[in-house]
């Protein structure tokens, strides 16, 4: 992050390398470390104390681990094999222990000689390898190891400290080799540029950056580690928030056409038609949006809310306000199913107000057009013409809206549904279609903890809808342990039949489609890495086509069952959704294509098969498709995972709360930060190495305040050249654009 000439020096260069060329190559290819500065910012994952041992009992399966442990015993076995038919094959089995558990190491063939001499009982060493299971026991096969002797020849520096840093490593480069490489470049830490203004650093009692880098890599005490972490977290939070604050500042300088709704126009007519009153939350958020729309610089607002909190209604009123003011509004949806669904429900909500230019249309009416990639040429031509002439006030579409051919008469507002599926280039391309930058409203259906919103969507102002509209029913959720209690699964299908007999409908969701292409072997796709639980349970995920077939012949025989998945022709998908919405289908067996925005109030039950294969927020999204009418909803999470597994705990959390914000915190705590921020910062290697967005809530909030004040006082950072240098290194122009999230 803090790259200046000495720290910008490449680890690998043709004439002289800072490290050996082989080491530098592995660091570049496997760890993304290219310069001395990158290496200094590759922080230890944790520290081992020389007098203490790792918990072998807690080792994760299939992961590369580094452990510090003591040899309990070592035995050399001979055996016969194809390669050594006369019983000359050799296998060395070494058992290591740390007091909490035991772990077996195995070495074969010529590889046994060195460890046989060195790994004697009582020897302590660091071992690195991939954890696997053999004969129901954990083992490391052919681990790399480094003896912890404290010999006089060993550099006093390396082993003097009682704390041994353990670095994020790879199979090709063990933690201690990374440690040695870092010791080589550590003297250059003295030249690290200070990104924090002196007043901020001193005011918060943070150590200088060179000292923090020394203490993180070579701590003498636990207090050293704390000092270093506090400082490095502040660097990350502050630099990122300055980048976002500059982006907000630059956006605020852009011109935009203020859009104020006409006093007795389309919006007033629409509100008069509503059969219900808006919730307090909807009214509050609408006011925030209308205030933004009335200003002469573009609105950039994130609208997030619980599943079913009525975000679409708020967005529609914003679009109508812009049409009232003489502009056009575009709603960008991530899939055709969702674009068609939005189009259908908006036209229904508006009634004759959506029939502009047609017989029977109201006098304030406008046209609402749909534009998707699979439309026929004639319908597409017609829609494009309506946009160019301004006849259509509202257009709803997929990324087909971004194509060059699409011209607007006067684009005033862009609403993006489900932000995380749109890249920054797409958002900018659509923005570029306005005469002046249009106002922007981003809707996300996945509630985001406040700190993540500040980190990932930090360039947007945030509005939160946390109230469900009246008439929404509670949803009961239960985990169905199909392997432990098969009769629970039978009961689940009985419950589905009962819902249908009571005049309702149900969804059954599966992780896979199940046609030939879906088979990883046949499609040539690599299988995703297996989780520890999957390793024991090798069967493929349940598939829509198979499950639908089994249900129609078995427990749901006689009911009207249809399937829906992403590889169907768009017209077929639309027809299936229409029949389901009209109540002509009892049970819809689908993939997650129904995850967002599908609204069928009569659907009251959902059974999610292999629920452990979905993420927490995805399960919450799916569950939000039921309980949308006056009858209570039921969501059954079917899994074969054992009771003690992390997957079951995750499902238990989903079943125990309907609070999406709480679930998104749980989700974040269970996933790595990089997964959450990775998409958000695509283009930049994630700049967060030390900061944890959930734990470090206070730091992020304070850094945002400090950054906003710094940028307001000095937008170009003229008086903070060091901070500017660091920012440029983190975000060359392109990367700064990328912070606008994909």
XYZ file of C-alpha atoms in Angstrom:
742
model
C 0.000 0.000 0.000
C 2.757 2.430 0.975
C 4.847 2.088 -2.119
C 7.763 4.475 -2.687
C 10.954 3.858 -4.650
C 12.644 1.439 -2.185
C 9.371 -0.322 -1.531
C 8.405 -0.300 -5.199
C 11.454 -2.355 -6.094
C 10.303 -5.552 -7.850
C 11.067 -8.783 -6.016
C 12.007 -10.293 -9.373
C 13.920 -8.475 -12.091
C 16.202 -9.583 -14.933
C 19.516 -8.307 -13.533
C 19.291 -8.610 -9.766
C 16.459 -10.006 -7.715
C 15.791 -8.972 -4.138
C 15.009 -12.667 -3.509
C 16.047 -15.777 -5.382
C 14.309 -15.874 -8.796
C 12.444 -19.101 -7.964
C 11.066 -17.698 -4.681
C 10.129 -14.392 -6.343
C 8.305 -16.289 -9.127
C 6.231 -18.330 -6.657
C 5.412 -15.181 -4.654
C 4.192 -13.409 -7.791
C 2.161 -16.325 -9.162
C 0.686 -17.775 -5.987
C 0.493 -14.887 -3.529
C 0.257 -11.853 -5.854
C 3.352 -10.316 -4.205
C 5.364 -8.349 -6.776
C 7.297 -5.668 -4.891
C 9.165 -5.204 -1.635
C 6.175 -3.168 -0.391
C 3.742 -6.000 -1.218
C 5.911 -8.405 0.760
C 6.100 -6.081 3.780
C 2.303 -5.899 3.740
C 1.938 -9.691 3.689
C 1.140 -9.906 7.393
C 1.342 -12.973 9.654
C -1.988 -14.793 10.015
C -1.161 -15.608 13.643
C 1.799 -16.214 15.952
C 3.024 -19.354 17.676
C 4.754 -19.103 21.012
C 7.884 -21.186 21.225
C 6.715 -22.697 24.462
C 3.234 -23.490 23.163
C 1.851 -25.822 20.554
C -0.851 -25.512 17.923
C -4.221 -27.151 18.512
C -3.917 -30.178 16.294
C -7.447 -31.135 17.274
C -8.833 -28.128 15.343
C -7.091 -28.594 12.002
C -9.265 -27.903 8.941
C -9.490 -30.613 6.255
C -8.013 -30.035 2.801
C -6.231 -26.841 3.815
C -2.537 -26.035 3.875
C -1.565 -25.598 7.492
C 1.582 -24.755 9.427
C 1.824 -26.310 12.877
C 4.415 -26.219 15.613
C 4.576 -29.562 17.414
C 6.806 -32.156 19.031
C 7.690 -35.590 17.671
C 6.164 -38.319 19.884
C 7.474 -41.306 17.932
C 8.811 -42.314 14.504
C 8.630 -45.769 12.887
C 10.083 -47.001 9.623
C 8.060 -49.739 7.859
C 9.048 -51.782 4.828
C 6.469 -53.129 2.395
C 6.176 -54.705 -1.045
C 4.632 -52.740 -3.916
C 4.632 -52.639 -7.723
C 7.658 -50.327 -7.622
C 9.442 -52.298 -4.889
C 8.349 -55.933 -5.351
C 10.908 -57.462 -2.960
C 9.610 -55.753 0.136
C 12.061 -52.890 -0.313
C 9.414 -50.125 -0.200
C 9.862 -47.824 2.784
C 7.315 -45.770 4.671
C 8.188 -43.522 7.612
C 5.317 -42.774 10.011
C 5.956 -39.946 12.486
C 3.424 -39.041 15.181
C 3.524 -35.456 16.427
C 1.656 -34.078 19.404
C 0.813 -30.763 20.989
C -1.055 -31.924 24.061
C -4.460 -31.238 22.455
C -4.222 -33.936 19.834
C -1.984 -36.125 17.708
C -1.289 -35.983 14.005
C 0.408 -38.516 11.773
C 3.029 -37.553 9.199
C 3.949 -39.994 6.418
C 6.992 -40.039 4.134
C 7.569 -42.583 1.347
C 10.399 -43.949 -0.775
C 13.656 -42.039 -1.014
C 11.961 -39.186 0.896
C 12.246 -41.111 4.205
C 16.002 -40.810 4.790
C 16.366 -37.176 5.885
C 13.287 -37.092 8.192
C 14.265 -40.504 9.631
C 17.574 -39.000 10.775
C 16.149 -35.639 11.890
C 12.667 -36.241 13.342
C 13.651 -38.056 16.528
C 11.252 -38.284 19.493
C 11.311 -35.043 21.495
C 12.335 -32.905 18.494
C 10.291 -29.780 18.027
C 9.663 -28.372 14.539
C 7.339 -26.407 12.300
C 5.504 -28.647 9.827
C 3.578 -27.495 6.754
C 1.354 -29.534 4.464
C -2.167 -30.314 3.376
C -4.422 -32.003 5.917
C -5.978 -35.228 4.610
C -7.665 -38.290 6.130
C -6.301 -41.848 5.921
C -7.904 -44.721 7.809
C -10.156 -42.191 9.586
C -7.119 -40.379 10.997
C -5.836 -36.919 10.101
C -2.456 -36.890 8.440
C 0.037 -34.757 6.524
C 1.719 -36.600 3.642
C 5.303 -35.505 2.891
C 5.071 -32.272 4.887
C 7.839 -29.712 4.630
C 9.392 -29.026 8.022
C 11.835 -26.698 9.756
C 13.491 -27.830 12.998
C 13.314 -25.407 15.923
C 16.741 -25.957 17.428
C 17.921 -22.544 18.498
C 21.412 -23.596 17.241
C 24.189 -21.046 17.583
C 24.437 -20.881 13.753
C 20.805 -19.812 13.414
C 20.285 -16.094 13.155
C 19.739 -14.874 16.688
C 17.238 -12.359 15.279
C 14.944 -15.011 13.807
C 14.531 -17.098 16.907
C 15.271 -14.602 19.688
C 11.652 -13.485 19.851
C 9.440 -15.940 21.633
C 6.746 -15.316 18.984
C 7.003 -17.146 15.666
C 4.987 -15.460 12.892
C 2.913 -17.880 10.787
C 2.233 -16.414 7.333
C -0.546 -17.178 4.830
C 1.363 -19.681 2.673
C 0.931 -21.990 -0.306
C 1.913 -25.569 -1.087
C 4.882 -24.214 -3.030
C 6.161 -21.810 -0.393
C 6.040 -22.574 3.309
C 5.411 -19.998 6.008
C 9.000 -20.025 7.311
C 10.423 -19.386 3.820
C 8.111 -16.368 3.498
C 9.289 -15.307 6.963
C 12.945 -15.498 5.881
C 12.188 -13.474 2.727
C 10.464 -10.810 4.831
C 13.451 -10.641 7.215
C 15.609 -9.923 4.121
C 13.552 -6.879 3.092
C 12.548 -5.684 6.587
C 15.259 -2.964 6.769
C 13.508 -1.104 3.906
C 10.464 -0.650 6.191
C 12.310 2.442 7.484
C 11.514 4.110 4.147
C 7.751 3.491 4.246
C 5.755 6.669 3.555
C 3.414 7.881 6.316
C -0.111 8.086 4.828
C -1.770 9.371 8.025
C -1.711 13.114 8.726
C 0.514 13.762 11.795
C -2.350 15.299 13.750
C -4.478 12.182 13.271
C -1.649 9.754 14.125
C -0.548 11.628 17.214
C -4.101 12.399 18.317
C -4.916 8.677 18.327
C -1.609 7.555 19.796
C -0.686 5.387 16.784
C 2.915 4.230 16.268
C 4.778 5.435 13.119
C 4.418 3.140 10.090
C 8.039 1.852 9.938
C 7.751 0.846 13.605
C 4.391 -0.877 12.941
C 5.905 -2.918 10.092
C 8.852 -3.994 12.263
C 6.567 -4.944 15.141
C 4.114 -6.940 13.007
C 6.899 -9.089 11.486
C 9.278 -9.271 14.429
C 7.311 -8.773 17.659
C 8.978 -9.289 21.019
C 5.754 -9.124 23.000
C 2.028 -9.412 22.420
C 1.782 -5.658 23.059
C 4.018 -5.119 19.977
C 1.506 -7.044 17.868
C -1.391 -4.983 19.236
C 0.410 -1.681 18.525
C 1.175 -2.766 14.983
C -2.322 -4.033 14.261
C -3.996 -0.878 15.550
C -1.792 1.252 13.324
C -2.098 -0.923 10.185
C -5.883 -1.183 10.539
C -6.105 2.595 10.664
C -4.004 2.887 7.503
C -6.302 0.563 5.584
C -9.527 2.090 6.852
C -8.368 5.672 6.343
C -6.839 5.294 2.865
C -9.923 3.437 1.612
C -12.283 6.029 3.121
C -10.254 8.889 1.606
C -10.596 7.234 -1.822
C -14.363 6.970 -1.312
C -14.666 10.498 0.111
C -12.832 11.877 -2.947
C -15.208 9.968 -5.172
C -18.229 11.426 -3.316
C -16.681 14.890 -3.542
C -16.040 14.538 -7.302
C -19.602 13.265 -7.878
C -20.977 16.237 -5.948
C -19.233 18.571 -8.423
C -20.993 16.995 -11.434
C -23.983 18.894 -12.820
C -27.425 17.257 -12.934
C -30.888 18.416 -13.851
C -32.982 18.902 -10.685
C -36.169 16.803 -10.989
C -39.128 18.036 -8.940
C -42.479 16.265 -9.420
C -45.339 18.391 -10.794
C -47.893 19.244 -8.055
C -50.851 17.389 -9.622
C -49.038 15.077 -11.973
C -48.358 11.407 -12.407
C -47.047 10.801 -8.861
C -50.132 12.377 -7.219
C -52.423 10.332 -9.496
C -50.476 7.148 -8.677
C -50.581 7.727 -4.897
C -54.356 8.290 -5.136
C -54.740 4.840 -6.749
C -52.839 2.934 -4.026
C -55.096 0.525 -2.115
C -52.902 0.844 1.009
C -50.929 3.493 2.847
C -47.148 3.557 2.635
C -45.241 2.539 5.773
C -43.500 5.283 7.778
C -40.203 3.882 6.503
C -41.297 4.101 2.861
C -42.424 7.699 3.376
C -39.174 8.660 5.137
C -36.947 7.081 2.468
C -39.068 8.616 -0.339
C -38.505 12.062 1.208
C -34.726 11.468 1.313
C -34.816 10.480 -2.372
C -37.035 13.386 -3.465
C -34.731 15.838 -1.652
C -31.758 14.389 -3.565
C -33.604 14.482 -6.905
C -34.343 18.184 -6.423
C -30.626 19.123 -6.243
C -28.427 20.176 -9.142
C -25.833 17.423 -8.665
C -26.520 13.715 -9.200
C -28.057 11.643 -6.418
C -26.003 8.563 -5.521
C -28.089 6.590 -3.076
C -28.123 2.990 -1.888
C -31.580 1.737 -0.914
C -31.313 -1.363 1.174
C -34.001 -3.127 3.060
C -35.372 -6.350 4.324
C -36.688 -8.885 1.869
C -40.245 -7.724 1.183
C -39.935 -4.260 2.761
C -41.357 -2.556 -0.337
C -38.198 -1.221 -2.025
C -39.763 -1.532 -5.499
C -42.640 0.742 -4.467
C -40.160 3.403 -3.264
C -38.139 3.100 -6.488
C -41.277 3.322 -8.636
C -42.397 6.532 -6.906
C -38.926 8.019 -7.556
C -39.236 7.067 -11.246
C -42.707 8.628 -11.469
C -41.399 11.845 -9.870
C -38.711 12.074 -12.582
C -41.250 11.409 -15.380
C -43.425 14.130 -13.834
C -40.478 16.493 -14.122
C -40.144 15.772 -17.837
C -37.374 13.145 -17.656
C -37.134 9.400 -18.234
C -36.253 6.636 -15.761
C -34.526 3.302 -16.415
C -34.697 0.256 -14.138
C -31.826 -2.159 -14.694
C -32.501 -5.759 -13.537
C -29.945 -8.582 -13.348
C -31.984 -11.256 -15.203
C -34.694 -11.414 -17.846
C -37.045 -13.230 -15.450
C -36.710 -10.343 -13.025
C -37.010 -7.637 -15.708
C -40.245 -9.235 -16.966
C -41.512 -9.607 -13.402
C -40.783 -5.922 -12.640
C -42.448 -4.847 -15.892
C -45.550 -6.898 -15.152
C -45.921 -5.697 -11.559
C -45.229 -2.017 -12.366
C -47.775 -1.997 -15.204
C -50.297 -3.651 -12.843
C -49.626 -1.122 -10.058
C -49.959 1.833 -12.441
C -53.058 0.622 -14.314
C -54.230 3.225 -16.845
C -51.319 5.478 -15.806
C -49.049 3.091 -17.753
C -51.069 3.469 -20.944
C -49.656 6.756 -22.236
C -50.682 7.461 -25.840
C -53.184 4.599 -25.797
C -56.945 4.599 -25.890
C -58.188 4.533 -22.299
C -54.898 5.842 -20.885
C -55.198 8.478 -18.161
C -54.309 12.050 -19.100
C -51.115 12.073 -16.967
C -50.180 8.570 -18.234
C -46.796 7.565 -19.620
C -45.571 4.447 -21.429
C -43.713 1.665 -19.587
C -41.557 -0.373 -21.994
C -39.558 -3.575 -21.543
C -36.209 -4.070 -23.278
C -34.369 -7.407 -23.024
C -31.859 -9.245 -25.191
C -34.253 -11.958 -26.314
C -37.017 -9.673 -27.658
C -38.050 -10.031 -31.305
C -36.678 -7.454 -33.769
C -40.017 -5.664 -34.304
C -40.839 -5.299 -30.572
C -37.289 -4.147 -29.935
C -37.446 -1.502 -32.706
C -40.704 -0.228 -31.276
C -39.295 -0.004 -27.722
C -36.147 1.826 -28.957
C -38.275 4.339 -30.839
C -40.392 5.035 -27.736
C -37.184 5.743 -25.778
C -35.678 8.080 -28.377
C -38.862 10.135 -28.782
C -39.490 10.313 -25.038
C -42.881 8.610 -25.473
C -41.770 6.004 -22.900
C -41.204 7.599 -19.499
C -40.115 4.339 -17.852
C -37.990 1.554 -19.351
C -37.253 -1.718 -17.591
C -34.570 -4.005 -18.903
C -31.480 -6.120 -18.479
C -27.995 -5.068 -19.544
C -29.490 -4.836 -23.072
C -30.256 -1.237 -21.967
C -26.539 -0.454 -22.027
C -25.964 -1.256 -25.706
C -24.796 1.538 -28.005
C -28.016 1.492 -30.020
C -30.138 2.468 -27.019
C -30.718 6.255 -27.043
C -32.831 8.137 -24.503
C -34.705 11.384 -25.051
C -33.776 12.681 -21.570
C -32.551 10.091 -19.054
C -33.031 11.532 -15.555
C -32.820 8.533 -13.183
C -31.177 5.116 -13.267
C -32.373 2.515 -10.753
C -30.074 -0.514 -10.461
C -31.650 -3.593 -8.874
C -29.329 -5.994 -7.040
C -26.164 -3.933 -7.264
C -23.634 -6.711 -6.833
C -24.481 -8.200 -10.222
C -23.522 -5.082 -12.150
C -19.985 -4.036 -12.949
C -18.804 -0.475 -12.726
C -18.394 -0.230 -16.505
C -22.062 -1.078 -16.982
C -23.168 1.504 -14.439
C -21.032 4.151 -16.136
C -22.202 3.185 -19.623
C -25.822 3.676 -18.617
C -24.982 6.956 -16.904
C -23.337 8.187 -20.078
C -26.688 7.992 -21.870
C -28.029 11.105 -20.127
C -27.433 14.628 -21.505
C -26.084 15.323 -18.026
C -25.257 12.596 -15.497
C -28.590 11.081 -14.364
C -29.479 10.548 -10.719
C -28.656 7.042 -9.470
C -30.554 4.786 -7.044
C -29.079 1.387 -6.237
C -31.369 -1.203 -4.612
C -29.969 -4.186 -2.786
C -32.201 -6.894 -1.405
C -29.455 -8.339 0.779
C -29.277 -6.327 3.992
C -25.699 -5.193 4.549
C -24.189 -4.459 7.960
C -23.497 -0.756 8.379
C -19.714 -1.126 8.237
C -19.812 -3.120 5.015
C -22.062 -0.478 3.499
C -19.504 2.161 4.542
C -16.618 0.137 3.121
C -18.079 -1.325 -0.038
C -20.698 1.267 -0.950
C -18.886 4.162 0.677
C -19.479 6.481 -2.257
C -23.261 6.169 -1.892
C -25.541 7.728 0.708
C -27.565 4.964 2.371
C -31.307 4.683 3.028
C -32.589 1.729 5.028
C -36.111 0.256 4.965
C -36.435 -1.884 8.055
C -40.219 -2.099 8.359
C -42.398 -4.675 6.618
C -45.621 -3.412 4.994
C -48.875 -4.199 6.799
C -50.419 -7.473 5.686
C -47.081 -9.298 5.423
C -47.195 -12.583 7.289
C -44.599 -14.174 9.524
C -42.526 -17.023 8.055
C -41.811 -20.107 10.185
C -38.474 -21.736 9.284
C -37.334 -25.230 10.290
C -34.288 -27.391 9.562
C -35.216 -30.853 8.212
C -32.360 -33.304 8.970
C -33.085 -35.779 6.154
C -30.257 -38.214 6.993
C -30.812 -38.397 10.785
C -34.626 -38.298 10.620
C -35.986 -39.413 7.216
C -39.570 -39.222 8.535
C -39.104 -35.429 8.873
C -38.648 -35.243 5.082
C -41.823 -37.297 4.507
C -43.638 -34.888 6.794
C -42.252 -31.941 4.770
C -43.961 -33.263 1.613
C -47.186 -33.804 3.572
C -47.015 -30.136 4.641
C -46.659 -29.082 0.983
C -49.772 -31.134 0.093
C -51.674 -29.538 3.005
C -50.780 -26.017 1.773
C -51.987 -26.899 -1.745
C -55.213 -28.445 -0.371
C -55.810 -25.138 1.432
C -55.673 -23.343 -1.912
C -52.028 -22.203 -1.695
C -48.866 -22.905 -3.722
C -45.295 -23.973 -2.969
C -41.716 -23.698 -4.227
C -39.119 -26.475 -4.123
C -35.583 -25.104 -4.655
C -32.572 -27.202 -5.754
C -28.920 -26.220 -6.251
C -28.520 -27.763 -9.733
C -30.490 -27.996 -12.975
C -29.590 -31.615 -13.727
C -29.329 -31.803 -17.505
C -26.214 -33.126 -19.249
C -24.384 -29.807 -19.466
C -24.694 -29.405 -15.761
C -22.420 -32.378 -15.106
C -18.911 -31.029 -14.350
C -17.251 -34.115 -15.914
C -19.166 -33.716 -19.152
C -18.941 -29.960 -19.423
C -15.200 -29.944 -18.749
C -15.700 -27.563 -15.843
C -13.628 -28.078 -12.749
C -15.540 -29.103 -9.686
C -15.483 -26.502 -6.945
C -13.251 -27.423 -4.017
C -15.067 -29.586 -1.523
C -15.784 -28.455 1.984
C -14.819 -30.816 4.800
C -18.402 -32.042 5.086
C -18.625 -32.687 1.334
C -15.478 -34.753 1.432
C -17.341 -37.412 3.377
C -20.502 -36.964 1.309
C -19.471 -37.216 -2.333
C -22.876 -37.242 -4.000
C -23.641 -34.397 -6.414
C -26.102 -31.702 -5.339
C -29.783 -32.446 -5.941
C -31.067 -31.276 -9.294
C -34.345 -29.642 -10.382
C -35.119 -32.112 -13.175
C -34.493 -35.215 -11.008
C -36.351 -33.891 -7.970
C -39.362 -32.765 -10.047
C -39.529 -36.234 -11.604
C -39.325 -37.996 -8.203
C -41.961 -35.724 -6.649
C -44.502 -36.133 -9.468
C -44.146 -39.923 -9.297
C -43.973 -40.021 -5.500
C -44.977 -37.763 -2.604
C -46.601 -35.009 -4.732
C -48.331 -37.295 -7.221
C -51.487 -35.737 -8.625
C -50.388 -32.126 -8.001
C -49.568 -29.736 -10.864
C -45.761 -29.539 -10.758
C -43.633 -27.419 -13.145
C -39.917 -26.647 -13.408
C -38.082 -23.340 -13.854
C -34.342 -22.845 -14.401
C -31.875 -20.486 -16.033
C -31.223 -22.491 -19.205
C -34.843 -22.446 -20.370
C -35.795 -20.172 -23.280
C -36.857 -16.739 -21.916
C -40.376 -17.131 -23.360
C -40.754 -20.518 -21.656
C -39.541 -19.082 -18.343
C -42.003 -16.238 -18.630
C -44.863 -18.626 -19.459
C -44.036 -20.824 -16.422
C -43.927 -17.755 -14.135
C -47.226 -16.462 -15.523
C -48.961 -19.821 -14.922
C -47.556 -19.976 -11.387
C -48.600 -16.370 -10.659
C -52.089 -17.128 -12.030
C -52.434 -20.147 -9.708
C -52.463 -22.696 -12.540
C -49.446 -24.526 -11.037
C -49.381 -25.970 -7.516
C -45.641 -26.529 -7.034
C -42.742 -24.843 -8.809
C -39.446 -26.788 -8.685
C -36.753 -24.214 -9.445
C -33.137 -23.166 -9.127
C -32.223 -19.855 -7.473
C -33.610 -18.098 -10.551
C -36.520 -17.247 -8.196
C -34.153 -15.770 -5.582
C -34.895 -12.096 -6.108
C -38.031 -10.111 -6.762
C -40.437 -12.920 -7.679
C -43.759 -11.992 -6.113
C -46.578 -14.549 -5.869
C -48.606 -13.729 -2.712
C -50.453 -17.066 -2.861
C -47.208 -19.087 -2.487
C -46.924 -19.965 1.193
C -44.446 -22.868 1.433
C -40.866 -23.387 0.314
C -38.722 -26.509 0.617
C -35.001 -25.890 -0.019
C -33.185 -29.118 -0.899
C -29.480 -29.444 0.067
C -29.911 -26.131 1.894
C -26.345 -26.424 3.239
C -25.065 -25.728 -0.288
C -26.467 -22.173 -0.279
C -25.058 -19.115 1.486
C -26.810 -17.516 4.453
C -27.978 -14.418 2.596
C -29.102 -16.524 -0.365
C -31.285 -18.654 1.923
C -32.750 -15.477 3.434
C -33.467 -14.149 -0.065
C -35.139 -17.386 -1.148
C -37.234 -17.557 2.000
C -38.493 -14.039 1.258
C -40.488 -15.420 -1.678
C -43.119 -16.889 0.704
C -45.356 -15.177 3.265
C -45.980 -12.291 0.847
C -49.759 -12.491 1.258
C -52.118 -12.718 4.203
C -51.426 -16.431 4.974
C -48.376 -17.339 7.098
C -45.278 -18.624 5.272
C -43.361 -21.842 5.875
C -39.726 -22.480 4.881
C -38.165 -25.935 5.308
C -34.361 -26.239 5.035
C -33.544 -29.839 4.048
C -29.999 -31.091 4.718
C -28.087 -34.335 5.191
C -25.285 -32.684 7.137
C -24.547 -34.062 10.628
C -25.785 -32.111 13.617
C -22.381 -30.877 14.820
C -21.234 -29.568 11.423
C -20.736 -25.832 10.724
C -23.232 -26.162 7.859
C -25.968 -27.248 10.285
C -25.117 -24.382 12.649
C -25.467 -21.972 9.706
C -28.890 -23.386 8.840
C -29.884 -23.198 12.507
C -29.011 -19.482 12.471
C -31.177 -18.898 9.381
C -34.095 -20.793 10.943
C -33.816 -18.880 14.221
C -34.116 -15.295 12.925
C -35.909 -13.362 10.190
C -33.627 -10.353 10.693
C -31.615 -10.019 7.492
C -29.139 -7.586 9.051
C -28.357 -10.062 11.829
C -27.961 -12.874 9.274
C -25.662 -10.801 7.103
C -23.403 -10.316 10.129
C -23.369 -14.080 10.760
C -22.650 -14.643 7.069
C -19.745 -12.211 7.155
C -18.263 -13.692 10.292
C -18.274 -17.125 8.675
C -16.837 -16.093 5.326
C -13.490 -14.509 4.655
C -13.411 -10.725 4.360
C -11.989 -11.032 0.883
C -15.087 -12.838 -0.378
C -17.259 -9.973 0.705
C -14.987 -7.196 -0.435
C -13.477 -9.096 -3.354
C -16.265 -8.363 -5.801
C -16.559 -4.870 -4.483
C -12.968 -4.110 -5.211
C -12.473 -6.163 -8.328
C -9.606 -4.703 -10.251
C -7.677 -3.829 -7.130
C -6.156 -6.558 -5.064
C -8.281 -6.180 -2.010
C -6.621 -3.511 0.064
C -7.927 -4.946 3.324
C -5.381 -7.273 4.848
C -5.659 -6.367 8.494
C -9.053 -4.702 8.802
C -12.034 -6.915 9.660
C -15.188 -5.122 8.584
C -17.382 -6.532 11.346
C -14.974 -6.360 14.297
C -13.490 -2.993 13.375
C -16.766 -1.130 13.088
C -15.557 1.765 15.243
C -12.340 2.293 13.294
C -14.217 2.330 9.966
C -16.815 4.819 11.219
C -14.137 7.109 12.696
C -11.924 6.811 9.597
C -14.872 7.813 7.440
C -15.407 10.976 9.507
C -11.707 11.857 9.438
C -11.471 11.179 5.695
C -14.539 13.286 4.901
C -13.076 16.210 6.873
C -9.648 15.879 5.197
C -11.153 15.790 1.681
C -13.544 18.687 2.380
C -10.616 20.833 3.495
C -8.207 19.749 0.745
C -9.861 17.739 -2.092
C -6.625 17.430 -4.087
C -4.620 16.490 -0.942
C -2.129 19.243 -1.876
C -0.950 19.540 1.735
C -0.727 15.774 2.231
C 1.645 14.605 -0.529
C 2.450 11.340 1.268
C -1.216 10.418 1.490
C -1.601 11.225 -2.199
C 1.359 8.959 -3.060
C -0.170 6.087 -1.120
C -3.580 6.609 -2.704
C -2.089 6.615 -6.176
C -0.319 3.359 -5.411
C -3.510 1.764 -4.114
C -5.665 3.167 -6.860
C -4.207 4.110 -10.139
C -6.982 5.844 -12.101
C -8.595 2.593 -13.148
C -8.721 1.206 -9.651
C -10.342 4.325 -8.279
C -13.119 3.776 -10.836
C -13.405 0.193 -9.628
C -14.143 1.275 -6.108
C -17.505 2.157 -7.503
C -18.101 -1.559 -7.132
C -19.152 -4.314 -9.409
